[in-house]
Coordinates of C-alpha atoms and ligand atoms in Angstrom, one line a residue:
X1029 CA 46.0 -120.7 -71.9
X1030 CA 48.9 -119.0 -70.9
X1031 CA 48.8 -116.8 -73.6
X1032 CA 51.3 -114.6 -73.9
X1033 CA 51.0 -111.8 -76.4
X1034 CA 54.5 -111.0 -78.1
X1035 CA 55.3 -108.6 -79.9
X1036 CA 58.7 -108.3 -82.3
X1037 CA 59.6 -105.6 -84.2
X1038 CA 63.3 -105.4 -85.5
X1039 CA 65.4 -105.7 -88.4
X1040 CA 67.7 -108.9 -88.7
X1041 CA 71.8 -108.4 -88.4
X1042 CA 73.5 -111.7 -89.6
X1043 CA 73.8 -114.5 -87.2
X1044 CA 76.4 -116.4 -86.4
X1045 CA 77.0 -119.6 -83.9
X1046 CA 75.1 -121.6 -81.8
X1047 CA 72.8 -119.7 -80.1
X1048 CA 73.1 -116.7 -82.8
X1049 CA 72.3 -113.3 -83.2
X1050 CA 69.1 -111.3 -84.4
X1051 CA 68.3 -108.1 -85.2
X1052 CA 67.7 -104.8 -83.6
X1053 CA 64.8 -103.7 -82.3
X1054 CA 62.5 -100.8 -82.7
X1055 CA 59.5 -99.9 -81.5
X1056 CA 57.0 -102.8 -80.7
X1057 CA 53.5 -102.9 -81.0
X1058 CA 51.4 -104.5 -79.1
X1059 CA 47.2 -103.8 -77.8
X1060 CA 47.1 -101.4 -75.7
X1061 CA 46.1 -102.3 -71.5
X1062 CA 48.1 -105.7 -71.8
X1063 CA 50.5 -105.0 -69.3
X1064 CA 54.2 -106.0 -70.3
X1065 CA 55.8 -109.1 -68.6
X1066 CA 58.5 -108.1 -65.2
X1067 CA 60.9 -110.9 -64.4
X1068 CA 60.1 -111.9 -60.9
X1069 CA 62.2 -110.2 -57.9
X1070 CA 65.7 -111.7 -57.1
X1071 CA 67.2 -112.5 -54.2
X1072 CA 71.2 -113.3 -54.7
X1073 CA 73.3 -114.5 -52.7
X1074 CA 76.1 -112.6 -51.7
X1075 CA 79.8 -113.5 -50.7
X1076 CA 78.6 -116.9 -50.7
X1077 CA 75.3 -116.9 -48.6
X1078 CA 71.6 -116.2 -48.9
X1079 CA 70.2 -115.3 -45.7
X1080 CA 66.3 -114.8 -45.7
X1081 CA 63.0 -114.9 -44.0
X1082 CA 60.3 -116.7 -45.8
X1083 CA 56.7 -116.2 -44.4
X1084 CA 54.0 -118.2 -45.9
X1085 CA 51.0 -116.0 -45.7
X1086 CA 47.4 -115.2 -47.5
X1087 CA 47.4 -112.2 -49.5
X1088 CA 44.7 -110.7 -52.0
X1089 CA 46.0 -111.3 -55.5
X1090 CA 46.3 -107.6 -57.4
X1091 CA 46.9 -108.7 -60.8
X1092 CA 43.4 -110.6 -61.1
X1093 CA 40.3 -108.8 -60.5
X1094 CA 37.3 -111.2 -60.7
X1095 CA 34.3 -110.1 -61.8
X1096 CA 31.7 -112.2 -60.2
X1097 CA 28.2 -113.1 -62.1
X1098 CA 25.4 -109.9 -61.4
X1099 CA 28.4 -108.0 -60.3
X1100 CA 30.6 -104.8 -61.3
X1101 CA 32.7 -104.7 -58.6
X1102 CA 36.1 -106.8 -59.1
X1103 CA 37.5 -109.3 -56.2
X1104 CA 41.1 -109.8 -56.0
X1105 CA 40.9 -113.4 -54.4
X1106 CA 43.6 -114.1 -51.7
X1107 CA 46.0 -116.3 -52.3
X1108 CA 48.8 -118.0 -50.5
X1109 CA 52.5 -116.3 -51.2
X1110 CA 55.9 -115.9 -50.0
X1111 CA 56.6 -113.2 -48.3
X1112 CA 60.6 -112.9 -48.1
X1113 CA 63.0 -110.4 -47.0
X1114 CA 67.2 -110.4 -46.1
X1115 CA 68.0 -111.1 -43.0
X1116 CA 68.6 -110.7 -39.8
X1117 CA 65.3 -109.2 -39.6
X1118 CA 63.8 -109.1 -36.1
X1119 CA 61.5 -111.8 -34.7
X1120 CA 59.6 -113.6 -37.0
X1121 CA 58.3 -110.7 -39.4
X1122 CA 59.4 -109.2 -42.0
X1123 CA 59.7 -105.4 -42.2
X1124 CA 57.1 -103.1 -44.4
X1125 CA 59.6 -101.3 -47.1
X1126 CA 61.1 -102.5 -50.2
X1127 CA 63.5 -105.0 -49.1
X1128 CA 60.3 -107.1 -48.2
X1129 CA 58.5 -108.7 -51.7
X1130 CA 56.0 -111.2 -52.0
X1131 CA 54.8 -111.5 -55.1
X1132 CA 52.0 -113.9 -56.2
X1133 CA 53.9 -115.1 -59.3
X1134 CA 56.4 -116.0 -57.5
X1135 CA 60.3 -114.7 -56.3
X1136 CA 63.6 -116.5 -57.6
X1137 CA 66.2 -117.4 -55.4
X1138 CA 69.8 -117.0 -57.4
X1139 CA 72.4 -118.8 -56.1
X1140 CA 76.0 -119.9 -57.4
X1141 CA 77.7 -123.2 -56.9
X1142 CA 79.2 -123.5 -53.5
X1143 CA 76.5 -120.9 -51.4
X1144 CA 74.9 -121.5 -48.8
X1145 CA 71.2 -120.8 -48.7
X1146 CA 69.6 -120.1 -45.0
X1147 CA 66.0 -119.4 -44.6
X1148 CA 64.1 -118.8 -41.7
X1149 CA 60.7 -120.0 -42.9
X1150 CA 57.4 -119.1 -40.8
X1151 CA 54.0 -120.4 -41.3
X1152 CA 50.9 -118.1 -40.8
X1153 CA 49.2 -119.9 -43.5
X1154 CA 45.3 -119.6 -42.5
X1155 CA 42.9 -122.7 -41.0
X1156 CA 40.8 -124.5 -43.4
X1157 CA 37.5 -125.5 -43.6
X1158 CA 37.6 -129.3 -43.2
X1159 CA 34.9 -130.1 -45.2
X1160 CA 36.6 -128.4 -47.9
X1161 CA 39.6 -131.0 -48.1
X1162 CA 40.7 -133.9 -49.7
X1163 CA 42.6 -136.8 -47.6
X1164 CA 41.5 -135.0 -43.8
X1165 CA 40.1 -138.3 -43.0
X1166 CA 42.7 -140.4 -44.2
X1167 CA 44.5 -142.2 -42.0
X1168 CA 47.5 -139.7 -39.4
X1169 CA 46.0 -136.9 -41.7
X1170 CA 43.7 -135.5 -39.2
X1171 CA 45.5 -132.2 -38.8
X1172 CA 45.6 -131.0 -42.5
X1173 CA 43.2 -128.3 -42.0
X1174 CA 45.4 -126.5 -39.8
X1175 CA 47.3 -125.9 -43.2
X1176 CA 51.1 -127.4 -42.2
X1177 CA 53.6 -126.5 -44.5
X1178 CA 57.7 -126.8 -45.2
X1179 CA 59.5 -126.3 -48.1
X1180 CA 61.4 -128.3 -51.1
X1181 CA 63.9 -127.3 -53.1
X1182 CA 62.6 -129.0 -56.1
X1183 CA 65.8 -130.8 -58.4
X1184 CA 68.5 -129.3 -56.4
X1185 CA 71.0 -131.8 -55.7
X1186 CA 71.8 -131.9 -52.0
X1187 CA 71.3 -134.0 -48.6
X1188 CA 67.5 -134.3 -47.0
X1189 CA 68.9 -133.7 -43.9
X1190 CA 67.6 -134.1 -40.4
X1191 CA 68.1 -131.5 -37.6
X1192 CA 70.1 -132.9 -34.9
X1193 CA 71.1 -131.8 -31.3
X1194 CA 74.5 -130.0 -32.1
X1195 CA 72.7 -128.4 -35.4
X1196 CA 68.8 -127.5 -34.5
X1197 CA 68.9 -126.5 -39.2
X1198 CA 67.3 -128.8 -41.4
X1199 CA 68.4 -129.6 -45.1
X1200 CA 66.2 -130.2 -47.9
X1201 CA 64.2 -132.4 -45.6
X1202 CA 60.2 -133.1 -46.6
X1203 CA 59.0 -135.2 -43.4
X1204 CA 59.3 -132.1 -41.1
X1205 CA 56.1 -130.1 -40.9
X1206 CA 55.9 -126.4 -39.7
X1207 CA 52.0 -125.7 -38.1
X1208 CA 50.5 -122.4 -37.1
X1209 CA 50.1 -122.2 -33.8
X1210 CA 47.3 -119.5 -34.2
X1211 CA 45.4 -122.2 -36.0
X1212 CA 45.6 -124.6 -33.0
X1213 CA 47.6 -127.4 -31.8
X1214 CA 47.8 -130.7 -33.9
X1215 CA 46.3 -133.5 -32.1
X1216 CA 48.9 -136.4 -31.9
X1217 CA 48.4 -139.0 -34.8
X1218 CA 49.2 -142.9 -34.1
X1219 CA 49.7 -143.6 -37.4
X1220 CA 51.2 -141.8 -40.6
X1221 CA 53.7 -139.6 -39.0
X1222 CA 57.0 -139.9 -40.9
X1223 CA 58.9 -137.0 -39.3
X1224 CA 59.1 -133.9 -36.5
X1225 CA 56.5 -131.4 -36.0
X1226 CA 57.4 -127.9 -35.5
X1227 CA 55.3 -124.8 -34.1
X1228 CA 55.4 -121.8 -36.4
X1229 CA 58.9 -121.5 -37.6
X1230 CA 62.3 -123.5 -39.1
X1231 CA 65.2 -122.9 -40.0
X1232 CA 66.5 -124.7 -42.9
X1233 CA 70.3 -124.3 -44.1
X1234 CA 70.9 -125.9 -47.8
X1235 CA 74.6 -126.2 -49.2
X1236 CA 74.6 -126.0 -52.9
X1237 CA 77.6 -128.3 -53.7
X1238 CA 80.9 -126.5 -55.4
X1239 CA 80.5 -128.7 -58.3
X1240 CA 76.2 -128.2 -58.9
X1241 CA 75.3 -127.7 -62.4
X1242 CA 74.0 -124.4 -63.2
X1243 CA 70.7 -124.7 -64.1
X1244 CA 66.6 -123.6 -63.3
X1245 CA 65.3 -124.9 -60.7
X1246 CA 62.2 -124.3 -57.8
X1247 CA 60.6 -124.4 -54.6
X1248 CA 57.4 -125.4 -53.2
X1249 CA 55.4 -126.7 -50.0
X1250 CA 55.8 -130.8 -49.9
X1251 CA 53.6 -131.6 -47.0
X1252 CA 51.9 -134.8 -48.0
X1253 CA 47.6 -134.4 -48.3
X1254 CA 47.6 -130.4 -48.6
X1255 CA 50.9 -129.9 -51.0
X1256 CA 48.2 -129.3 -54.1
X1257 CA 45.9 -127.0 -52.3
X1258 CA 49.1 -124.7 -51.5
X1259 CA 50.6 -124.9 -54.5
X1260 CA 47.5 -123.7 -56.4
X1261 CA 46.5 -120.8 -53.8
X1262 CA 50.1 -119.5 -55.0
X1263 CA 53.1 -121.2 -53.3
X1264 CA 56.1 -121.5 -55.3
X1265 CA 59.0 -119.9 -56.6
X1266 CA 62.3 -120.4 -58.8
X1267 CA 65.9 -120.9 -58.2
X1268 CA 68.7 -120.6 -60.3
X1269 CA 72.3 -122.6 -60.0
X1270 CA 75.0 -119.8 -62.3
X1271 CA 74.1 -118.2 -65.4
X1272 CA 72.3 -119.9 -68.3
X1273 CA 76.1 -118.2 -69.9
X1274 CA 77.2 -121.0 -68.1
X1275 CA 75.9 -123.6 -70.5
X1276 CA 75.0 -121.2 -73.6
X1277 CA 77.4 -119.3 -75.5
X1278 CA 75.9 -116.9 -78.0
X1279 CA 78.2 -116.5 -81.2
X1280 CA 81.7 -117.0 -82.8
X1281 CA 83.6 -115.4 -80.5
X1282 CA 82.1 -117.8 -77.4
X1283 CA 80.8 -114.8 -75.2
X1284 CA 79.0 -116.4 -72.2
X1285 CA 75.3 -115.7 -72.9
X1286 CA 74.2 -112.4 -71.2
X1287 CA 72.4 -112.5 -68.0
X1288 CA 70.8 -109.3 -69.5
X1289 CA 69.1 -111.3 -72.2
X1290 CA 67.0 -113.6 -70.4
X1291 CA 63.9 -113.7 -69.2
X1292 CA 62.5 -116.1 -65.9
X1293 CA 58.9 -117.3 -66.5
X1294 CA 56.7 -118.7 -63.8
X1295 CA 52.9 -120.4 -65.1
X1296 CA 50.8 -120.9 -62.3
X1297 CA 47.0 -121.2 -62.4
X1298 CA 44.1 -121.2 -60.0
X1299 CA 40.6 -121.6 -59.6
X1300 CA 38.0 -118.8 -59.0
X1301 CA 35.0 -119.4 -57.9
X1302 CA 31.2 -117.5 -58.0
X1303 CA 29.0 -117.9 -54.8
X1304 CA 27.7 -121.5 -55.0
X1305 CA 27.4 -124.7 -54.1
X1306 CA 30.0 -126.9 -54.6
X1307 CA 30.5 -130.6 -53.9
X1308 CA 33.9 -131.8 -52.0
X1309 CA 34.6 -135.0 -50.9
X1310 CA 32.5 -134.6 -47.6
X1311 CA 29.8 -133.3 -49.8
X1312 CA 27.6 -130.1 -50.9
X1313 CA 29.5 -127.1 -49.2
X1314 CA 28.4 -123.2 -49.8
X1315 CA 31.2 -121.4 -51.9
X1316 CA 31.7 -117.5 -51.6
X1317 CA 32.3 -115.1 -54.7
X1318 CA 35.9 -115.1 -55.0
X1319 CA 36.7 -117.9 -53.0
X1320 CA 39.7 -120.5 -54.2
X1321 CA 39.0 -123.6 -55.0
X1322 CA 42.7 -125.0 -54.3
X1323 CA 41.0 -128.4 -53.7
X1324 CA 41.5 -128.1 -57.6
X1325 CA 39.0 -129.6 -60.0
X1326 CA 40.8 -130.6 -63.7
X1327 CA 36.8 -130.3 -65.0
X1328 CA 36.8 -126.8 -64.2
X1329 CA 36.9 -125.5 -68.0
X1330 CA 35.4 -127.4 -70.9
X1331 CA 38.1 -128.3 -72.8
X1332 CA 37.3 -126.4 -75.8
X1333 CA 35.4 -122.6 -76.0
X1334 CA 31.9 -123.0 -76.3
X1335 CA 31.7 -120.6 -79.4
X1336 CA 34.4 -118.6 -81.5
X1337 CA 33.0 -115.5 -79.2
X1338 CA 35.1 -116.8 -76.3
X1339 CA 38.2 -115.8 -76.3
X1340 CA 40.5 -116.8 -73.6
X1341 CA 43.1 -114.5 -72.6
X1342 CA 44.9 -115.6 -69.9
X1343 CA 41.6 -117.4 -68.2
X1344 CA 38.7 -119.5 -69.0
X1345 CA 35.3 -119.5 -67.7
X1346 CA 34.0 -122.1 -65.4
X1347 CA 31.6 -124.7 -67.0
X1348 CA 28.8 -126.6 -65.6
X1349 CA 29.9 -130.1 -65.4
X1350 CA 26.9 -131.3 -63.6
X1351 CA 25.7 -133.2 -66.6
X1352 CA 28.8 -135.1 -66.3
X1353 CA 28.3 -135.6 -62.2
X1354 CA 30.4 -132.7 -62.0
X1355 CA 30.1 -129.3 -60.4
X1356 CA 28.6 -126.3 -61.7
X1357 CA 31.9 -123.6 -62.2
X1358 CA 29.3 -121.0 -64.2
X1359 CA 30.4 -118.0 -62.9
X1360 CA 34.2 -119.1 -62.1
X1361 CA 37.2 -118.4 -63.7
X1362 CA 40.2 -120.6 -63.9
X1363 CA 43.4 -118.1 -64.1
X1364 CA 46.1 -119.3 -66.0
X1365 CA 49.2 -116.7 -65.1
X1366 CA 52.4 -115.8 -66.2
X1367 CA 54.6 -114.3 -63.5
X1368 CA 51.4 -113.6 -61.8
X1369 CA 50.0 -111.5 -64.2
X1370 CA 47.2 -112.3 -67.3
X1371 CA 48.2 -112.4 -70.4
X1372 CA 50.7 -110.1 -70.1
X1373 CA 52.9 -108.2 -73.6
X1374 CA 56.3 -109.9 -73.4
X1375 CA 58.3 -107.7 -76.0
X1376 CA 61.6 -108.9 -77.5
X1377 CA 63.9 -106.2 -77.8
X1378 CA 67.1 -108.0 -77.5
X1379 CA 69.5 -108.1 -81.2
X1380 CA 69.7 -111.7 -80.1
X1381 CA 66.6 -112.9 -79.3
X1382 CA 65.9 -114.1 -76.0
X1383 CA 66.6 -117.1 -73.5
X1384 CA 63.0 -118.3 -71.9
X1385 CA 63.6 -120.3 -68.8
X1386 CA 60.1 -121.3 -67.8
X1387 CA 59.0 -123.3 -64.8
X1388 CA 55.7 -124.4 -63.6
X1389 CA 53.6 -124.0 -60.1
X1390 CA 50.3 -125.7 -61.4
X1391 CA 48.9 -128.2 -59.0
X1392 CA 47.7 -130.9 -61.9
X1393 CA 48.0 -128.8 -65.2
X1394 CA 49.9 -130.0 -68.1
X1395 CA 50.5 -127.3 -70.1
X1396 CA 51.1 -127.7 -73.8
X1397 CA 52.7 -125.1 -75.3
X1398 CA 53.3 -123.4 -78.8
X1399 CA 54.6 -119.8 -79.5
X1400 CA 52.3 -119.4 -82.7
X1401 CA 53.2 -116.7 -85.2
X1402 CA 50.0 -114.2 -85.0
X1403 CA 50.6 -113.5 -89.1
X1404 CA 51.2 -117.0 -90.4
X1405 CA 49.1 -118.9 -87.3
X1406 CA 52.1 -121.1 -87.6
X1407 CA 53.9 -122.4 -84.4
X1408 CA 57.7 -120.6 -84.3
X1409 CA 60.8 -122.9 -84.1
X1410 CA 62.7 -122.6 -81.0
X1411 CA 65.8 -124.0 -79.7
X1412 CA 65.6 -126.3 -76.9
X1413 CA 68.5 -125.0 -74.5
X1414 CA 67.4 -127.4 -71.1
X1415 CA 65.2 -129.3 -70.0
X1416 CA 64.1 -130.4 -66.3
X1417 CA 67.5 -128.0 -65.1
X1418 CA 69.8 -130.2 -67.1
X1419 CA 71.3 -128.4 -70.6
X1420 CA 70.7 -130.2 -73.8
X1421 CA 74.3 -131.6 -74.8
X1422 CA 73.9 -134.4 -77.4
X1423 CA 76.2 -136.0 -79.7
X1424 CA 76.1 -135.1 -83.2
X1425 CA 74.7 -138.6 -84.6
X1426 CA 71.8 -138.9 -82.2
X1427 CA 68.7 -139.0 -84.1
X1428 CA 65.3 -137.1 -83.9
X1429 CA 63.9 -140.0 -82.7
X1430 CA 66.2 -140.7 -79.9
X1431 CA 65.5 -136.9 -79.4
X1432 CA 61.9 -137.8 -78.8
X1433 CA 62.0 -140.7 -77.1
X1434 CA 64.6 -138.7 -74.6
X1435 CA 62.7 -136.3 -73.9
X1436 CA 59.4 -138.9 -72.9
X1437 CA 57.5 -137.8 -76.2
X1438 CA 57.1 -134.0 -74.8
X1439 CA 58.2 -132.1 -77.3
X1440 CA 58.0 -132.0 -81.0
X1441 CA 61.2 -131.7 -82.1
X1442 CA 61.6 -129.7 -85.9
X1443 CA 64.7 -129.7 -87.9
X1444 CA 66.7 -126.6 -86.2
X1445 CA 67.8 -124.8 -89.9
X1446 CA 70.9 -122.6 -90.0
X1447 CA 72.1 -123.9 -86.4
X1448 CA 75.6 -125.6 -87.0
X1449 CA 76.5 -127.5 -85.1
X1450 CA 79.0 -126.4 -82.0
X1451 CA 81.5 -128.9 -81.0
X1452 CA 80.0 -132.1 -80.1
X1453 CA 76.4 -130.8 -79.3
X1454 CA 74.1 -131.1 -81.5
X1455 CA 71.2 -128.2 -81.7
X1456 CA 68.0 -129.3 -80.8
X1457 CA 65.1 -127.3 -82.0
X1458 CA 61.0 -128.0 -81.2
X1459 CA 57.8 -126.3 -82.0
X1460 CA 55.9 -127.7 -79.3
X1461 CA 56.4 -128.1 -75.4
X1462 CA 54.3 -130.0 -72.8
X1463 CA 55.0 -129.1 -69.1
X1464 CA 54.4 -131.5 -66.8
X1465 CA 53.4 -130.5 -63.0
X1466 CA 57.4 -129.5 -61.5
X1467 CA 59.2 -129.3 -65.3
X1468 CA 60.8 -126.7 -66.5
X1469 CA 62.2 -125.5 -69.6
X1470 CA 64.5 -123.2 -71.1
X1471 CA 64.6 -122.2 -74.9
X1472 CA 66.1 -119.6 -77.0
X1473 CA 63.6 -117.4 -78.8
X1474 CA 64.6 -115.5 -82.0
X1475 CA 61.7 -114.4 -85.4
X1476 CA 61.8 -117.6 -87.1
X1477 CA 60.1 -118.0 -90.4
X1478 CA 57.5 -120.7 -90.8
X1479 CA 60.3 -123.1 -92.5
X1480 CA 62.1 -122.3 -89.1
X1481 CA 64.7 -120.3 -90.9
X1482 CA 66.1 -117.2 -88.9
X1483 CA 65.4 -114.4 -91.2
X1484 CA 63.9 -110.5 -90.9
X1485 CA 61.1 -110.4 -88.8
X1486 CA 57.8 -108.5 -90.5
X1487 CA 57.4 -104.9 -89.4
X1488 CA 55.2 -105.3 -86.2
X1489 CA 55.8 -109.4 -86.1
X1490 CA 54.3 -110.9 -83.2
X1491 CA 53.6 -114.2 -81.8
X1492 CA 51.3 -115.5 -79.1
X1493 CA 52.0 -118.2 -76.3
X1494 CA 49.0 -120.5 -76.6
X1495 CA 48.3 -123.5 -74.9
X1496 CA 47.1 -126.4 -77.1
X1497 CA 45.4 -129.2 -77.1
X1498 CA 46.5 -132.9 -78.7
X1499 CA 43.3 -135.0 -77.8
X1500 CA 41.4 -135.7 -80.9
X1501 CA 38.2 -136.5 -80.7
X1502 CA 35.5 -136.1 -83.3
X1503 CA 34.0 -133.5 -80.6
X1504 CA 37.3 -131.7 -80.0
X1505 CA 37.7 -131.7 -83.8
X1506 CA 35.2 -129.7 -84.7
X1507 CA 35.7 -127.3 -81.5
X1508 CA 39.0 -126.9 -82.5
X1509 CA 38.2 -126.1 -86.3
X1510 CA 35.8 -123.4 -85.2
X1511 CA 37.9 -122.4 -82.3
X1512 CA 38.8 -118.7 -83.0
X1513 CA 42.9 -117.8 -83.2
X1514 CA 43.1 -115.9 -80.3
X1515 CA 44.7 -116.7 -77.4
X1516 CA 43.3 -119.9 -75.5
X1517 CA 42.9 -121.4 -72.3
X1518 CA 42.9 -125.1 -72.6
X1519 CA 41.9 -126.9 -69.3
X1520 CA 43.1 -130.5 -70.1
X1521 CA 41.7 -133.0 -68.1
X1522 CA 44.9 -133.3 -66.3
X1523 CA 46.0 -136.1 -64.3
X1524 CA 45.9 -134.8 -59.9
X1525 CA 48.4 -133.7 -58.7
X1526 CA 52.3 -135.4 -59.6
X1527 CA 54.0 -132.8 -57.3
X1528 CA 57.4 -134.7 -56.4
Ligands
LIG150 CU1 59.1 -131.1 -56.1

């Protein structure tokens, strides 16, 4: 997948403490056209509020250009995003200009402990094609093509809140469901309906307690039945609690890590199709070139490239799974995105290395992940910093398998060499990381030798972020040993959809 190219270049000062320090850098190389990773826009919260409009809207997807079959001419295919500006802004749009972003990768919403966050969330999220829907005939689930929407803050630690009479605001609070009222009006459901329905806009108000941990954290849509299709067309975005200085400290003299050296990293993915025909649930429907498939298919990609010739840089092609029952993808693309762009260059020009705080939007994928040296084709030692928003802090007998079994087998944790030990917390290094749908991650990046040691990087090191595969099977086996190095998209069979 999500492959990353890196590119180090620097010279290695000594390092000292926990979180260390590594060389300086000079120029990077790195193939020319791969465009180099931006953090996503910030919106911060100021004297203790975040006051914003967030509009759910479609919006053609610049930074992928699909090419369809018989075709020269690229299609950016619309997604879903987030459009989001300060407020007060008038009515229920936001203004053209720069305050207004809305980026398909994704925005992050940086908060402290004790803000308040207000948004004034719209939906003009588009009608669907029932036919082209899962769980539309379920039971109360009859208005799911008109697209409802609402929002979660995903692992932040605060009330699910009702509006009541004397406060029309809602909290964190899942059950109410925001409709378009350009897309019709919901017919009333007698059964299924857990919570209030709104017409085209809400207004949620969210306290973030004085005593939240600092940590990485996101947002998505959580309406039950259509909460994977949005979150693949694009909807979702970070949040941060503080500063990962907060938790980290970078060397003997205990400076707070800098904001300056750390990089946010969004993976989302999404499915691309070529005009077809494509069986849903309520059976053959005609496709369009460029159309989403956000009723997402884990059989989209073979698993494994067909031949050494296929190199996956960010995407993989669509297979034809009819032989399997399946659907024919030929033609398709599954996008696997950083920050909404493809394979982007990510160079480390940091003396110290660099802090990684990674969080998922994918609907079903589990992404397995390995920063593999491009020279030795080994995968790089990092160290773990948190996991899930929660810092790693662990006494200094615990055992690597306690590490493991702590961390629900996904990562594969690696002895952590020239890391003392700070206080009580004990380093914890891996070489490996699988991301389940709504995890995040946060690791500390520095040139690592294939021992793990921190030493010189090569002139012109590098590294590439692959994703991995761990079924074995004589078939996957012998892909795998003829599989080329590059960069790789590997389309597990994923569970659906686990979005909590
Ligand atoms: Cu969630």
């Amino acid at each position: 997948m999500c492959s990353n190219q890196i590119a180090w270049n620097m010279s290695m000062r000594r390092w000292i403490g926990a979180a260390g320090l590594l060389g300086a850098m000079s120029a990077g190389t790195w193939p020319a056209g791969a465009a180099t990773l931006l953090d996503p826009p910030v919106f911060a919260s100021q004297n203790g509020v975040l006051d914003i409009m967030m509009i759910a809207m479609p919006q053609p997807i610049p930074t992928i250009s699909f090419v369809p079959p018989h075709s020269s001419t690229a299609i950016h295919p619309t997604g879903w995003v987030y459009q989001i500006c300060p407020r007060p802004a008038s009515g229920l749009t936001c203004p053209s200009g720069s305050t207004t972003v809305s980026p398909y990768g994704g925005t992050r919403l940086a908060l402290k402990q004790g803000d308040t966050l207000k948004i004034r969330f719209v939906n003009r999220l588009p009608k669907l094609d029932p036919l082209k829907l899962r769980h539309v005939t379920d039971p109360g689930e009859a208005n799911l093509f008109l697209n409802p929407t609402n929002l979660h803050t995903h692992g932040l630690l605060t009330p699910a809140r009702a509006a009541t009479r004397s406060d029309p605001t809602f909290g964190d609070f899942v059950f109410v469901t925001v409709f378009n009222s350009a897309n019709g009006i919901p017919v009333p459901q007698t059964t299924h309906q857990h919570g209030p329905i709104v017409m085209d806009t809400v207004d949620y108000k969210i306290t973030i307690p004085s005593n939240h941990p600092s940590g990485l954290f996101w947002f998505h849509p959580h309406v039950h039945g259509i909460a994977l299709n949005q979150l693949v067309e694009g909807l979702s975005g970070l949040i941060t609690i503080g500063s990962v200085g907060d938790n980290v400290h970078g060397d003997a003299v205990n400076t707070p890590w800098p904001d300056a050296n750390v990089r946010h990293l969004m993976l989302k993915e999404i499915q691309v199709l070529a005009a077809g025909t494509i069986a849903f649930d309520s059976g053959p429907q005609p496709v369009a070139n460029g159309e989403v498939l956000h009723q997402e298919d884990p059989a989209f990609c073979a698993q494994f490239p067909a031949s050494t010739s296929e190199v996956r840089q960010g995407s993989c092609p669509g297979q034809d799974d009819s032989f399997e029952g399946g659907n024919n993808y030929t033609g398709g693309k599954w996008y696997m995105t950083v920050n909404g762009q493809t394979y982007p260059t990510i160079p480390i020009t940091a003396p110290d290395g660099e802090i990684w705080r990674v969080g998922t939007g994918a609907g079903s994928v589990s992404w397995d992940l390995q920063l593999v040296d491009d020279a030795t084709h080994q995968p790089m030692t990092v160290q773990l910093i948190a996991i899930d928003g929660v810092a790693v802090h662990l006494p200094q007998d615990t055992p690597p398998s306690a590490m493991v079994k702590m961390a629900g087998g996904r990562f594969k944790t690696v002895p952590c060499p020239d890391v003392p030990a700070i206080g009580s917390t004990l380093p914890v290094c891996v070489n490996e990381i699988v991301m389940m749908p709504s995890s995040r991650v946060e690791f500390w990046v520095t040139y690592r030798n294939a021992q793990g040691h921190i030493v010189p990087p090569p002139r012109g090191a590098s590294a590439t972020w692959k994703m991995i595969f761990r079924c074995v099977s004589l078939k996957a086996k012998l892909a795998a040993e003829s599989s080329a190095r590059a960069a790789s998209v590997r389309a597990a069979r994923a569970p659906k959809s686990n979005i909590v």
